[in-house]
Each structure stands twice: as C-alpha cells, then as structure tokens.
PDB file of C-alpha atoms and ligand atoms in Angstrom:
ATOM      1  CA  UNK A   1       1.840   7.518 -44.320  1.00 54.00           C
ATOM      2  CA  UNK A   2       4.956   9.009 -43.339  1.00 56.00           C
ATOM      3  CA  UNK A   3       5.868   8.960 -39.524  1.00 62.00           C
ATOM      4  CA  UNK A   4       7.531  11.316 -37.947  1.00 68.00           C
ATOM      5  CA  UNK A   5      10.846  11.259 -35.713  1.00 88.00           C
ATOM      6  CA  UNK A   6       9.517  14.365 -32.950  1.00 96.00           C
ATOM      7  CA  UNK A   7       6.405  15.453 -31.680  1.00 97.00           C
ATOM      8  CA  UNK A   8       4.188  18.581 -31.699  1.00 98.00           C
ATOM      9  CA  UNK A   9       3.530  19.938 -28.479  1.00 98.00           C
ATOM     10  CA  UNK A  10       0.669  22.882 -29.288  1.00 98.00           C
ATOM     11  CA  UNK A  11       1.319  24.716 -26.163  1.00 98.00           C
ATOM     12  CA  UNK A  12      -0.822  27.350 -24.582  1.00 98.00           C
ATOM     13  CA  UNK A  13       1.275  30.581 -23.432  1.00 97.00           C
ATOM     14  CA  UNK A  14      -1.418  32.537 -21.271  1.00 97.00           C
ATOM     15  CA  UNK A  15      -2.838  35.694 -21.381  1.00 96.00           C
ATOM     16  CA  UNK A  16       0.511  37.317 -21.018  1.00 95.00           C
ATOM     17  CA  UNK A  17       1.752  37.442 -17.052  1.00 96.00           C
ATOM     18  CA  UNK A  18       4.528  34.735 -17.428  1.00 96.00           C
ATOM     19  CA  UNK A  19       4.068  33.477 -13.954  1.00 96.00           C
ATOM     20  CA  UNK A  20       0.537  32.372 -15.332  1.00 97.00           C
ATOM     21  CA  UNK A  21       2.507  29.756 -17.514  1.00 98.00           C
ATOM     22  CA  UNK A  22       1.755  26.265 -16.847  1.00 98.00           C
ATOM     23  CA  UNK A  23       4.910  24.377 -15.467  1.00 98.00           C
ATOM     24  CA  UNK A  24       4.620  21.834 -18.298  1.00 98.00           C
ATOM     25  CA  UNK A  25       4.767  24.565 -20.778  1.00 98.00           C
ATOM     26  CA  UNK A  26       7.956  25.965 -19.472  1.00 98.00           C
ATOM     27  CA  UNK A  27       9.473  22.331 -19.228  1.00 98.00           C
ATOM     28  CA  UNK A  28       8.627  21.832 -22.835  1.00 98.00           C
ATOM     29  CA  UNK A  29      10.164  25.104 -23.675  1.00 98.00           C
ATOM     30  CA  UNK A  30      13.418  24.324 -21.725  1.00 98.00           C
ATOM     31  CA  UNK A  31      13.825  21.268 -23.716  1.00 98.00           C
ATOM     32  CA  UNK A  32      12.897  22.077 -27.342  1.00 98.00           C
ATOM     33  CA  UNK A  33      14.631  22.420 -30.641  1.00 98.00           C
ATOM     34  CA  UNK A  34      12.216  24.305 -32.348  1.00 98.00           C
ATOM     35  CA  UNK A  35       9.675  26.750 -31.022  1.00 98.00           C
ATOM     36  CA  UNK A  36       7.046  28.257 -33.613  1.00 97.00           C
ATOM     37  CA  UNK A  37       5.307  31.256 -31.830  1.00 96.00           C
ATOM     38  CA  UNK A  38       2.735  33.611 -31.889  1.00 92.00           C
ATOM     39  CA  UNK A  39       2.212  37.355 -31.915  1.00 87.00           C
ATOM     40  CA  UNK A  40       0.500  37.654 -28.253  1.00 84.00           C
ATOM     41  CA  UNK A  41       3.325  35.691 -26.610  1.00 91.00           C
ATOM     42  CA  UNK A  42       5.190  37.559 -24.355  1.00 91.00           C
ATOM     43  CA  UNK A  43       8.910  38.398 -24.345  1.00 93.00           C
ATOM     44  CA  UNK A  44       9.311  36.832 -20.643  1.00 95.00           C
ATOM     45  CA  UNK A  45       8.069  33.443 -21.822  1.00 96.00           C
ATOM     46  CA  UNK A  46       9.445  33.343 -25.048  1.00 96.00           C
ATOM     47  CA  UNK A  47      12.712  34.224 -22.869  1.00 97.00           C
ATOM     48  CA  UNK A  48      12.586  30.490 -21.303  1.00 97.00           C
ATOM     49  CA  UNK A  49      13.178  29.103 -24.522  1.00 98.00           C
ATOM     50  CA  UNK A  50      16.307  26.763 -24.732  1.00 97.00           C
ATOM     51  CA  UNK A  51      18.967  29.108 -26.107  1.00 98.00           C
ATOM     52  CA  UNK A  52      20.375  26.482 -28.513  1.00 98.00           C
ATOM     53  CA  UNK A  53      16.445  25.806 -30.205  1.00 98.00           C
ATOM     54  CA  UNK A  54      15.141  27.337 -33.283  1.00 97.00           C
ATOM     55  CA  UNK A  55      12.566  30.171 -32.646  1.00 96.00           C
ATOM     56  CA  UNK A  56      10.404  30.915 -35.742  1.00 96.00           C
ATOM     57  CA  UNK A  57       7.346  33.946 -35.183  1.00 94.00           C
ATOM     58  CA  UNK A  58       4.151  32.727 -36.993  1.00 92.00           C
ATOM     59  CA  UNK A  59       2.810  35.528 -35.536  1.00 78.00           C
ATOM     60  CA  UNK A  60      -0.742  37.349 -37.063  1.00 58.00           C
ATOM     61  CA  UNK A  61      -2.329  40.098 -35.965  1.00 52.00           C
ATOM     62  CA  UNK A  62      -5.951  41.436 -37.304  1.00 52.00           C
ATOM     63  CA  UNK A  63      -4.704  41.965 -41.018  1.00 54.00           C
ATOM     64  CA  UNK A  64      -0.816  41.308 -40.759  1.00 57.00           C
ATOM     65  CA  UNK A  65      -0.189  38.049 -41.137  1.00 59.00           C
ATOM     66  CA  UNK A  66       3.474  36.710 -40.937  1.00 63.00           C
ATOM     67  CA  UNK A  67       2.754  33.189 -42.009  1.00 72.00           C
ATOM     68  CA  UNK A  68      -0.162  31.644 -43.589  1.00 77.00           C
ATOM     69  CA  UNK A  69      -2.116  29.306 -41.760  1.00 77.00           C
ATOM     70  CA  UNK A  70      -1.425  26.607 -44.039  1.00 82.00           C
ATOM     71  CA  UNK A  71       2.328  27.289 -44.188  1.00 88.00           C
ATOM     72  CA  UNK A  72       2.447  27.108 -40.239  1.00 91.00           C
ATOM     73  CA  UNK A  73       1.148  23.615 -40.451  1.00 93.00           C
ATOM     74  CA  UNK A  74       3.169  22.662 -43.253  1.00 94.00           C
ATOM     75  CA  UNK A  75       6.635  24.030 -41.216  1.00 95.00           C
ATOM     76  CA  UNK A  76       5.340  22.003 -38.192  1.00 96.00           C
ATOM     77  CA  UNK A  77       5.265  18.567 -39.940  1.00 96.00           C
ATOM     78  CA  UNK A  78       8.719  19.851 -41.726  1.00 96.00           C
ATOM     79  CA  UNK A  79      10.172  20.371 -38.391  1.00 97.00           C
ATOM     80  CA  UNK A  80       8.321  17.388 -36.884  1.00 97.00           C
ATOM     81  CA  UNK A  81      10.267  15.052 -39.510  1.00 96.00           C
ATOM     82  CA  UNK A  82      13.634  16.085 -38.252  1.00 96.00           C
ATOM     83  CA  UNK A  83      13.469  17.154 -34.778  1.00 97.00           C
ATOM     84  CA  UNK A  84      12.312  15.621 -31.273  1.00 97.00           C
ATOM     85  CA  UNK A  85      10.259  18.459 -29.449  1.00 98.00           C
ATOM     86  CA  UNK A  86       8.571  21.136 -31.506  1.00 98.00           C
ATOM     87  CA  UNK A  87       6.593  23.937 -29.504  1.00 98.00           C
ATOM     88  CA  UNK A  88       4.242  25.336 -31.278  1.00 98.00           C
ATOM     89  CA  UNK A  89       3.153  28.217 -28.285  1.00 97.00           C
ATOM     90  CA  UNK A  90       0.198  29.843 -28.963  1.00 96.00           C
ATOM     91  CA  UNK A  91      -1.379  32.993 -27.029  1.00 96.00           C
ATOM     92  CA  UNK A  92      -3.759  32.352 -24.314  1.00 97.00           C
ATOM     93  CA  UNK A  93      -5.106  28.607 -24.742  1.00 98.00           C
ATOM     94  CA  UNK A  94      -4.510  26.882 -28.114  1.00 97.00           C
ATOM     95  CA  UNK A  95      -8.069  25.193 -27.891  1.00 98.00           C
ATOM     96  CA  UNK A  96     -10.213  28.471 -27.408  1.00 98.00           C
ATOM     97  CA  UNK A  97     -10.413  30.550 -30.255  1.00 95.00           C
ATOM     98  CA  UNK A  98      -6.435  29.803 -31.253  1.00 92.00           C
ATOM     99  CA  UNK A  99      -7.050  27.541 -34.059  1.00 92.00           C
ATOM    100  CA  UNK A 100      -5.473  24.438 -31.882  1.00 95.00           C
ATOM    101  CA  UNK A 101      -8.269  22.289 -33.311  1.00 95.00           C
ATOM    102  CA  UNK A 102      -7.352  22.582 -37.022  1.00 94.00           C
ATOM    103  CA  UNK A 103      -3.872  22.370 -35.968  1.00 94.00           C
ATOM    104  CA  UNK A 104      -3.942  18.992 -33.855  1.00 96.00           C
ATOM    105  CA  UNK A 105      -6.434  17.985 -36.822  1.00 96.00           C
ATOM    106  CA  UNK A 106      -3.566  18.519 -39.981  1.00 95.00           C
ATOM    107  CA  UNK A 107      -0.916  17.147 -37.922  1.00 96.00           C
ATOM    108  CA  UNK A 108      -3.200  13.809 -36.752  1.00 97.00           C
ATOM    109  CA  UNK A 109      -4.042  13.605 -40.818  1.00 96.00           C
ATOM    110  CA  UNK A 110      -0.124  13.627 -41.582  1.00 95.00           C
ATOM    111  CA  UNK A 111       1.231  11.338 -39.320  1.00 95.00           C
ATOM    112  CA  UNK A 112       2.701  13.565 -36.767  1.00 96.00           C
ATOM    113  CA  UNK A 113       2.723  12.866 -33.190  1.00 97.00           C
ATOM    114  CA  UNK A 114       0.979  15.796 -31.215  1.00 97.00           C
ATOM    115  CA  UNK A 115      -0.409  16.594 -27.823  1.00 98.00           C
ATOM    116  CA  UNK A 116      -2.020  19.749 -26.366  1.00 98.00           C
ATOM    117  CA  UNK A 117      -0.793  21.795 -23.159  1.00 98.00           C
ATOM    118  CA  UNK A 118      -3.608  23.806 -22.381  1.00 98.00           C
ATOM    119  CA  UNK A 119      -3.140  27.571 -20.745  1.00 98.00           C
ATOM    120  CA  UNK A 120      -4.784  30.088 -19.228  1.00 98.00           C
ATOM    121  CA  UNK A 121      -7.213  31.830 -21.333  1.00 98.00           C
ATOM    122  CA  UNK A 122      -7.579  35.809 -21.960  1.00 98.00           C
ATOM    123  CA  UNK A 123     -11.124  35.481 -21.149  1.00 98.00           C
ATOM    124  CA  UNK A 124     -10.555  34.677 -17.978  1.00 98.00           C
ATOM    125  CA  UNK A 125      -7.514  35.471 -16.825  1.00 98.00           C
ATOM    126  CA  UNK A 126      -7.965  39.816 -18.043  1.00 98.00           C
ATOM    127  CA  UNK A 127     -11.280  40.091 -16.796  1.00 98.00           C
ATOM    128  CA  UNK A 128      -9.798  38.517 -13.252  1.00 97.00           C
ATOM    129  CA  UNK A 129      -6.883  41.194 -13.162  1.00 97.00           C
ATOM    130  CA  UNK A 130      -9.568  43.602 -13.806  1.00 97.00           C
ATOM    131  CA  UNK A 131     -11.348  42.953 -11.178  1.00 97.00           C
ATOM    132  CA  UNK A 132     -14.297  41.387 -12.652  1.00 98.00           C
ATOM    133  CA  UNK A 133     -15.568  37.396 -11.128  1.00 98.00           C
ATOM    134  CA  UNK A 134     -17.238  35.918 -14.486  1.00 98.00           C
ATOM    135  CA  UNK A 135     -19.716  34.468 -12.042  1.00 98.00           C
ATOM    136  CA  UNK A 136     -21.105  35.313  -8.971  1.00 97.00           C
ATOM    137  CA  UNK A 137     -24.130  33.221  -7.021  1.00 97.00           C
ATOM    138  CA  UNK A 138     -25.710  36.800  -6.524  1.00 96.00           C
ATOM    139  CA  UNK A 139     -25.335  37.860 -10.175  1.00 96.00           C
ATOM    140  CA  UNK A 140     -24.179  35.239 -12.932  1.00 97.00           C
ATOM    141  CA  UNK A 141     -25.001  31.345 -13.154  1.00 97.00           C
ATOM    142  CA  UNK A 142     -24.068  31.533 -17.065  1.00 98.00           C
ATOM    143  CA  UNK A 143     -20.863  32.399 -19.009  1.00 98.00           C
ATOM    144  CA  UNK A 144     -20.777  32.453 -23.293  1.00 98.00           C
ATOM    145  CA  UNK A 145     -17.494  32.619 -24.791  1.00 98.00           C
ATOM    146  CA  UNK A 146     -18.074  34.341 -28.570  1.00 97.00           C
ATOM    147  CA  UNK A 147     -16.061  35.863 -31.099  1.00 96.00           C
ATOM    148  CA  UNK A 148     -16.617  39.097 -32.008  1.00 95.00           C
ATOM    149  CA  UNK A 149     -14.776  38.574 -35.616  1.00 88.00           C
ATOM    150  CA  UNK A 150     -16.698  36.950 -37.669  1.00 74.00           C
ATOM    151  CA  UNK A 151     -14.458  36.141 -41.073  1.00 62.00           C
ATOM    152  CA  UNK A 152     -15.810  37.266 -44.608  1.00 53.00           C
ATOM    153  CA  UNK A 153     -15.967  33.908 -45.645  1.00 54.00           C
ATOM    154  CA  UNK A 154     -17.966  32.469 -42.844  1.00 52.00           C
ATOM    155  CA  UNK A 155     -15.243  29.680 -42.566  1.00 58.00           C
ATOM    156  CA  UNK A 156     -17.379  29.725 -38.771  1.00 58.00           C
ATOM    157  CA  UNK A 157     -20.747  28.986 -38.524  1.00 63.00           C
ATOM    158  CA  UNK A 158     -22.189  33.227 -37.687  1.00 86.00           C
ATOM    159  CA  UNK A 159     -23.078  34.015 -34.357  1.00 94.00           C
ATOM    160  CA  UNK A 160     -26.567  33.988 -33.131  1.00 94.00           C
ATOM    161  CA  UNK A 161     -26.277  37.283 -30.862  1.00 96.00           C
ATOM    162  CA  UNK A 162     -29.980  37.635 -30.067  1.00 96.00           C
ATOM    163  CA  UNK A 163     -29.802  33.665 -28.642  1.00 96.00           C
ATOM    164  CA  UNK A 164     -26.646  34.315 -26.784  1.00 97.00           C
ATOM    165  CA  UNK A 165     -28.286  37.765 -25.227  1.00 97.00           C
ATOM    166  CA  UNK A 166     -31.109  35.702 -24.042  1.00 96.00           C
ATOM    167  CA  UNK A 167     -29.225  32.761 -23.246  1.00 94.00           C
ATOM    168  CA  UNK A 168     -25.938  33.733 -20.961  1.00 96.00           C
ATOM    169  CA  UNK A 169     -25.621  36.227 -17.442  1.00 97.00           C
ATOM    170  CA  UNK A 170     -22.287  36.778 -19.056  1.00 98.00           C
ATOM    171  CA  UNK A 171     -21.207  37.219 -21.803  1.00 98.00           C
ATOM    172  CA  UNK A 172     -17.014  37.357 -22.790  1.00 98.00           C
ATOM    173  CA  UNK A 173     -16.034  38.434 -26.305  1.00 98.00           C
ATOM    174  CA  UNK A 174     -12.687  37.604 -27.646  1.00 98.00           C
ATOM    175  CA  UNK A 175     -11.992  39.770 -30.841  1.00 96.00           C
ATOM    176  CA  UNK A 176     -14.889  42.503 -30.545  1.00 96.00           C
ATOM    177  CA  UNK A 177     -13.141  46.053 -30.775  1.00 96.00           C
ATOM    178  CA  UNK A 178     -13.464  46.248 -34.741  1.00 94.00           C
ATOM    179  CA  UNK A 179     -17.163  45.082 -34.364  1.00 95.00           C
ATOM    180  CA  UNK A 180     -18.417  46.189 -31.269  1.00 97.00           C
ATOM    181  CA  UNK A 181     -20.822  48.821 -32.970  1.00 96.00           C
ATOM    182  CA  UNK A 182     -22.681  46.226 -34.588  1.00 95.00           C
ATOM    183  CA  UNK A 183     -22.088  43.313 -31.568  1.00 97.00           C
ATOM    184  CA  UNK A 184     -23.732  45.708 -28.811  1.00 97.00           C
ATOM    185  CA  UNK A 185     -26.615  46.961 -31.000  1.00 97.00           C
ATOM    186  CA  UNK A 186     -27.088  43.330 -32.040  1.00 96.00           C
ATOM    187  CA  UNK A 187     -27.067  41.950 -28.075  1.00 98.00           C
ATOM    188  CA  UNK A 188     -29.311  45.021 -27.402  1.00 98.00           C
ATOM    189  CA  UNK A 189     -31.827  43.738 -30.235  1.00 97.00           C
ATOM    190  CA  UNK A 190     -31.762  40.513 -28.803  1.00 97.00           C
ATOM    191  CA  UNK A 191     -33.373  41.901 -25.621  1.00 97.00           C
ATOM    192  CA  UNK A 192     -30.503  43.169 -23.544  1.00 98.00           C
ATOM    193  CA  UNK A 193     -31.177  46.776 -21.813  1.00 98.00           C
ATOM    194  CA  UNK A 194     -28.961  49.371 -22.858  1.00 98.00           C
ATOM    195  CA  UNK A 195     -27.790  49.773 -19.153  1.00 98.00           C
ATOM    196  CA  UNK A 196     -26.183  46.865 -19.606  1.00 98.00           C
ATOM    197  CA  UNK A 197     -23.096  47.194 -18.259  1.00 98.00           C
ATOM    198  CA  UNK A 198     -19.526  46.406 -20.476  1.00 98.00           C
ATOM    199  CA  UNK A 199     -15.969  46.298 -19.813  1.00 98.00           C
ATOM    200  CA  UNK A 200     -13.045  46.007 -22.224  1.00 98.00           C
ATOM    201  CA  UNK A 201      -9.672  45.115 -21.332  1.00 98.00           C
ATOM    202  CA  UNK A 202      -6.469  45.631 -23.613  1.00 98.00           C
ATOM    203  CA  UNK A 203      -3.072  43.886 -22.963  1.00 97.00           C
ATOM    204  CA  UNK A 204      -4.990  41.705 -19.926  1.00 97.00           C
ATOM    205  CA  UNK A 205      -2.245  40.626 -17.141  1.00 97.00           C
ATOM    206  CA  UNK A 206       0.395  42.592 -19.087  1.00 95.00           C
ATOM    207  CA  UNK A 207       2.091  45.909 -17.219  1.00 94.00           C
ATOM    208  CA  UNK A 208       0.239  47.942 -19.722  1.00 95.00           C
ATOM    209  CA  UNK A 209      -3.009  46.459 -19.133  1.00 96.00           C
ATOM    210  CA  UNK A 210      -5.952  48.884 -19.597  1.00 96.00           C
ATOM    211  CA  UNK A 211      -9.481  49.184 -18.708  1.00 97.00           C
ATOM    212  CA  UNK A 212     -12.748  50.628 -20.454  1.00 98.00           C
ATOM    213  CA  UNK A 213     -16.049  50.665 -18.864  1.00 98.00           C
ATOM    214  CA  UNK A 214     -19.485  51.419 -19.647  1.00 98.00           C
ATOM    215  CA  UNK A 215     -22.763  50.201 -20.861  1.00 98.00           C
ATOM    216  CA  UNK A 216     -24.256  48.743 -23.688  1.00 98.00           C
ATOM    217  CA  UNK A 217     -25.477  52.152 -25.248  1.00 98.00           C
ATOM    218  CA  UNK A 218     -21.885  53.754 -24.344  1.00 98.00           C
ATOM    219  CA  UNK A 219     -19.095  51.784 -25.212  1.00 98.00           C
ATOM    220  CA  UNK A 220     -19.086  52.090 -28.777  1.00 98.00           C
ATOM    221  CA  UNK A 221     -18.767  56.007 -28.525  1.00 98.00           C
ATOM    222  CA  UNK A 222     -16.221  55.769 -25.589  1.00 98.00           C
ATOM    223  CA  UNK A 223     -13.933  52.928 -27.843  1.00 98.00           C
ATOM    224  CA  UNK A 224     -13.904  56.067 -30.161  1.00 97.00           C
ATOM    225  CA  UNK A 225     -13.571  59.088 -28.598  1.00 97.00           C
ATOM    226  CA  UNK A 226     -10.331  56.943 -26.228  1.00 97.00           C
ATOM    227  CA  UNK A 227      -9.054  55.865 -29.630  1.00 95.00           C
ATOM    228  CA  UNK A 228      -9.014  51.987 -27.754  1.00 96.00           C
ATOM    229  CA  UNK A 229      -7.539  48.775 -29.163  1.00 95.00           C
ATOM    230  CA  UNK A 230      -6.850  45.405 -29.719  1.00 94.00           C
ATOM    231  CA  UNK A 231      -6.114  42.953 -28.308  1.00 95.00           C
ATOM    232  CA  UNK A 232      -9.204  43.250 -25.805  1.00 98.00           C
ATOM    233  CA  UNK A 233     -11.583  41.342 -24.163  1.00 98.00           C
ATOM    234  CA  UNK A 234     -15.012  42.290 -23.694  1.00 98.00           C
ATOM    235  CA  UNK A 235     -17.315  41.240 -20.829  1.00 98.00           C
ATOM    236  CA  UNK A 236     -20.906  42.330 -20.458  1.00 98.00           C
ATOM    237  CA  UNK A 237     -23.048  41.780 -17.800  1.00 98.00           C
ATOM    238  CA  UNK A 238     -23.969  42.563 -14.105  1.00 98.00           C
ATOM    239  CA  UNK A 239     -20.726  40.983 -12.992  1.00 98.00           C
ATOM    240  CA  UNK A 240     -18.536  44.029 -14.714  1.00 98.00           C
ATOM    241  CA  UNK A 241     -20.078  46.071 -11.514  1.00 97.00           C
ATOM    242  CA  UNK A 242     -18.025  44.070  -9.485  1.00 97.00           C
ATOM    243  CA  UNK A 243     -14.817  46.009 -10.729  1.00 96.00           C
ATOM    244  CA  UNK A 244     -15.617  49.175  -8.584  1.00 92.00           C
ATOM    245  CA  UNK A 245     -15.267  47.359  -5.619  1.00 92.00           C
ATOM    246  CA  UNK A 246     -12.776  44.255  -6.753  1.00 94.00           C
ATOM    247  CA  UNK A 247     -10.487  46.219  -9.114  1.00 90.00           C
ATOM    248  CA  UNK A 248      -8.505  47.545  -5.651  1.00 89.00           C
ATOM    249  CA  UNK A 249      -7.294  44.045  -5.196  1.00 88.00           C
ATOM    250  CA  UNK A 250      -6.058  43.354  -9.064  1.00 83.00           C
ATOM    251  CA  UNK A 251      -2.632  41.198  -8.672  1.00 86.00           C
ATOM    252  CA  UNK A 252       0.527  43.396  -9.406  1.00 83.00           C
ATOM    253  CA  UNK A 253       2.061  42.887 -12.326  1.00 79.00           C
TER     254      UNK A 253
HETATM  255  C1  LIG B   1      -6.987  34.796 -31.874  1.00 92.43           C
HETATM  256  S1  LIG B   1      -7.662  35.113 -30.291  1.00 92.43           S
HETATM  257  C2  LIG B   1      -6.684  34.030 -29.322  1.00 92.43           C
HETATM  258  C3  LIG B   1      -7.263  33.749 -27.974  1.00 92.43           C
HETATM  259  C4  LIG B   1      -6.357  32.867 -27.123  1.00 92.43           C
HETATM  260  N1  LIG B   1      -6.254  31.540 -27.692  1.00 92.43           N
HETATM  261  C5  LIG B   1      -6.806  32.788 -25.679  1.00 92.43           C
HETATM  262  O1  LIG B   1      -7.187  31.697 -25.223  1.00 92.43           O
HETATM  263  O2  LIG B   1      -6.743  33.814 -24.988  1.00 92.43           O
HETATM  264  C6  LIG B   1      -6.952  36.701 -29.962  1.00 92.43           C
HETATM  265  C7  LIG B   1      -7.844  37.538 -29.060  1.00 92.43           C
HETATM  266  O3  LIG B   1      -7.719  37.096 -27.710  1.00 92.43           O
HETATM  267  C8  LIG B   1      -7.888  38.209 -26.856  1.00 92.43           C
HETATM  268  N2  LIG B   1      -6.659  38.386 -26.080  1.00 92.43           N
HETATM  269  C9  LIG B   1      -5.542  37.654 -26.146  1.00 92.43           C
HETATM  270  N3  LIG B   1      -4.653  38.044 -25.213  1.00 92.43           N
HETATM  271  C10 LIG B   1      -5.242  39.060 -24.535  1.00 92.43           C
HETATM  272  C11 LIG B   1      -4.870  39.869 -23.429  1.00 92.43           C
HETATM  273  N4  LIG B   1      -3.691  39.728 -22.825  1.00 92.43           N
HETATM  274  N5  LIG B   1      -5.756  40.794 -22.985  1.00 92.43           N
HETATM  275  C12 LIG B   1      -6.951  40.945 -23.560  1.00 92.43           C
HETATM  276  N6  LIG B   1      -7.359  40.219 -24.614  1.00 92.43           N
HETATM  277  C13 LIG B   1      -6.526  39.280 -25.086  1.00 92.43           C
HETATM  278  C14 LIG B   1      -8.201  39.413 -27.735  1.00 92.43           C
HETATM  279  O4  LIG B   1      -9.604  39.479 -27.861  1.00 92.43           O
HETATM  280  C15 LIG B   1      -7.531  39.008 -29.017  1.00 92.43           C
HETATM  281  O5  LIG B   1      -8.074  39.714 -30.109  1.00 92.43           O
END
C-alpha cells in the first residue's frame, strides 16, 4: 500500500456563525495547502483559509452536485500524496449526517493519514439561536437525531418513524423540508398528537436565519403556503414552546 506524504484533516465548519468554529479548525485552516469544501460553509470561515493554499468547492446541494462522492475521495488521496495538510471542511460536524464516516473509512483503506476535528452541529446549534433548549428537566429527557431524506436506493438502513415517535421527547430532523408531508403524518401514525408542536429553522446561526412554527397537523401547509426552504432543521416536541419565551434572548449575529 502506498503511503502518503500529508494528512487529511476532515474538519467540521459549524452551523454557519464563524465564531462557532473550533480553534483547531481555524489553526488547520491557517496552515493548509489544500482546502476541499462544502456548500454550507460559510464565506467568513472559508475567509481564514491560508491565502497561498488551494481551495477546491466539493460542494452538493439536494440535486446539484459539484463533485461526486467518489471523486471527492479520490482528489483527497491525490492531494494527500503530494501535500502536508489537506482540509477537507465540511458543514456542521463531519461525523453527523456529513458522510465523515465513509470518508475517514476510504482514506484509512488507501493508506492516507487522517484525523477528525469535530464541530458544532446544525441540530444543535439552530435550534439554540432559535430559542429552543433540546432538553429541559420539565419537558425532554430524550433527543433522536434522524434524517428526513431517505435516498432512493436505501444506501441507509429506512427510518423507523413510528419507533422514534414513541421512543424520543425530541425529536431533530436534519434534511426534512422535501419530506415533511410524509415525516409528520408518519410521526403522527406512530402515536404522536397532532398538537404536537414543530419548528423549522433555515440558514441556523446565519444573519438570514429564519423561523417556522407550528404543529404537527400545520406545518406541512404553512412550509407551503411561506414557500420555505432548505437547508432547515426541524425540531418537534414540547421543548419548541420554549421559543416564545427564549427566542428574546437568541445571540446576535
Ligand atoms: C448533509 S446534512 C449535513 C449536516 C452537518 N454535518 C451538521 O452536522 O450540521 C445537511 C443538512 O443539515 C442541516 N443544516 C446544515 N446547516 C444548517 C443551518 N445553518 N441551519 C439549519 N439547518 C442546517 C439541514 O437540514 C441540511 O439539509
């Protein structure tokens, strides 16, 4: 097997604020020589990269993909073979929904020296600015991270909704505006009240961060009628009340 001369940092960028970037991640990016990047990455982190490094976008978003999946591996061993410190920054943290995994996995399987720099992930960090504690002692003792996309091919395993309404206070979905139709009557089969209540937020810790909020039986409609978007996460459950009062204290951005 061939070894290689640099090393693969997979580097979590946040949910978007930059001053929720980790310290390590902005060290790395002061210091590399090639930084591949996502779409979600903001312009004020990707503006701490070293001036003199390579910046490549690998960037997808739901149905525009710039590179392959397998091409972005194969350009980080490429890179890996010829250059000391390779970012590869990914939105959010690289480990939770972000594809790290398969990532770290390729690059392990091909030699290539790689180690993960986790960050702050949207499913915490934009229900927070919202407003919205994902537990509370009076309300939540439970919190499921899903996704709400589930891939034609089932390359995941599908998503039991009915155990996860039954099983979890909260519930955060990453990727659930295209499917939310189906994922709230689904949660609402599985036993949850219609009452239920929901909120979506777009752009999370970003200046044009936006809020949605309803109930189960709602949301789809109001997604529709407000003409809402991607990237959003939703979180359901008696926490989401919270925002009425907590929303008042949401961090400036
Ligand atoms: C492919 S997943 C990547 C998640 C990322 N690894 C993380 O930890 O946040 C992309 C989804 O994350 C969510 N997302 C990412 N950034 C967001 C933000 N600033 N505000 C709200 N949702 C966000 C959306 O649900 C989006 O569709």
């Amino acid at each position: 097997m061939q070894h290689s001369i640099g090393k693969v940092y997979l580097v979590g960028a946040g949910p978007g604020d930059p001053g929720l970037f980790t310290l390590k991640g902005k060290t790395l990016l002061e210091h590399a020589d090639v930084v591949v990047y996502d779409a979600l990455v903001s312009p004020q982190i990707l503006a701490m990269v070293n001036p003199q490094a390579e910046r490549i976008n690998a960037g997808k978003r739901r149905g525009r993909h710039s590179l392959q999946q397998t091409d972005t591996t194969q350009l980080l061993i490429d890179k890996a073979h010829h250059h000391a410190v390779v970012v590869r920054l990914k939105g959010g943290d690289p480990f939770v929904f972000g594809r790290g995994g398969e990532e770290m996995q390729d690059l392990v399987n091909a030699g290539i020296a790689v180690e993960v720099v986790p960050g702050i992930t949207s499913g915490i960090a934009a229900p927070a600015y919202a407003g919205i504690p994902l537990t509370h002692r009076a309300y939540s003792s439970s919190v499921t991270f899903v996704t709400g996309h589930e891939s034609a091919g089932k390359y995941r395993p599908e998503v039991n909704w009915g155990a996860i309404a039954q099983g979890s206070e909260t519930i955060v979905v990453y990727m659930g505006v295209h499917n939310l139709p189906y994922i709230v009557q689904q949660l609402q089969q599985g036993g949850l009240a219609a009452e239920t209540p929901i909120a979506l937020v777009r752009w999370g810790t970003c200046p044009q961060q936006q809020e949605l909020l309803g109930t189960l039986s709602t949301i789809a409609q109001q997604v529709a009628d407000t003409e809402f978007e991607a990237p959003a996460i939703a979180v359901i459950g008696n926490v989401v009340n919270l925002h009425r009062i907590l929303a008042q204290c949401r961090p400036a951005i």
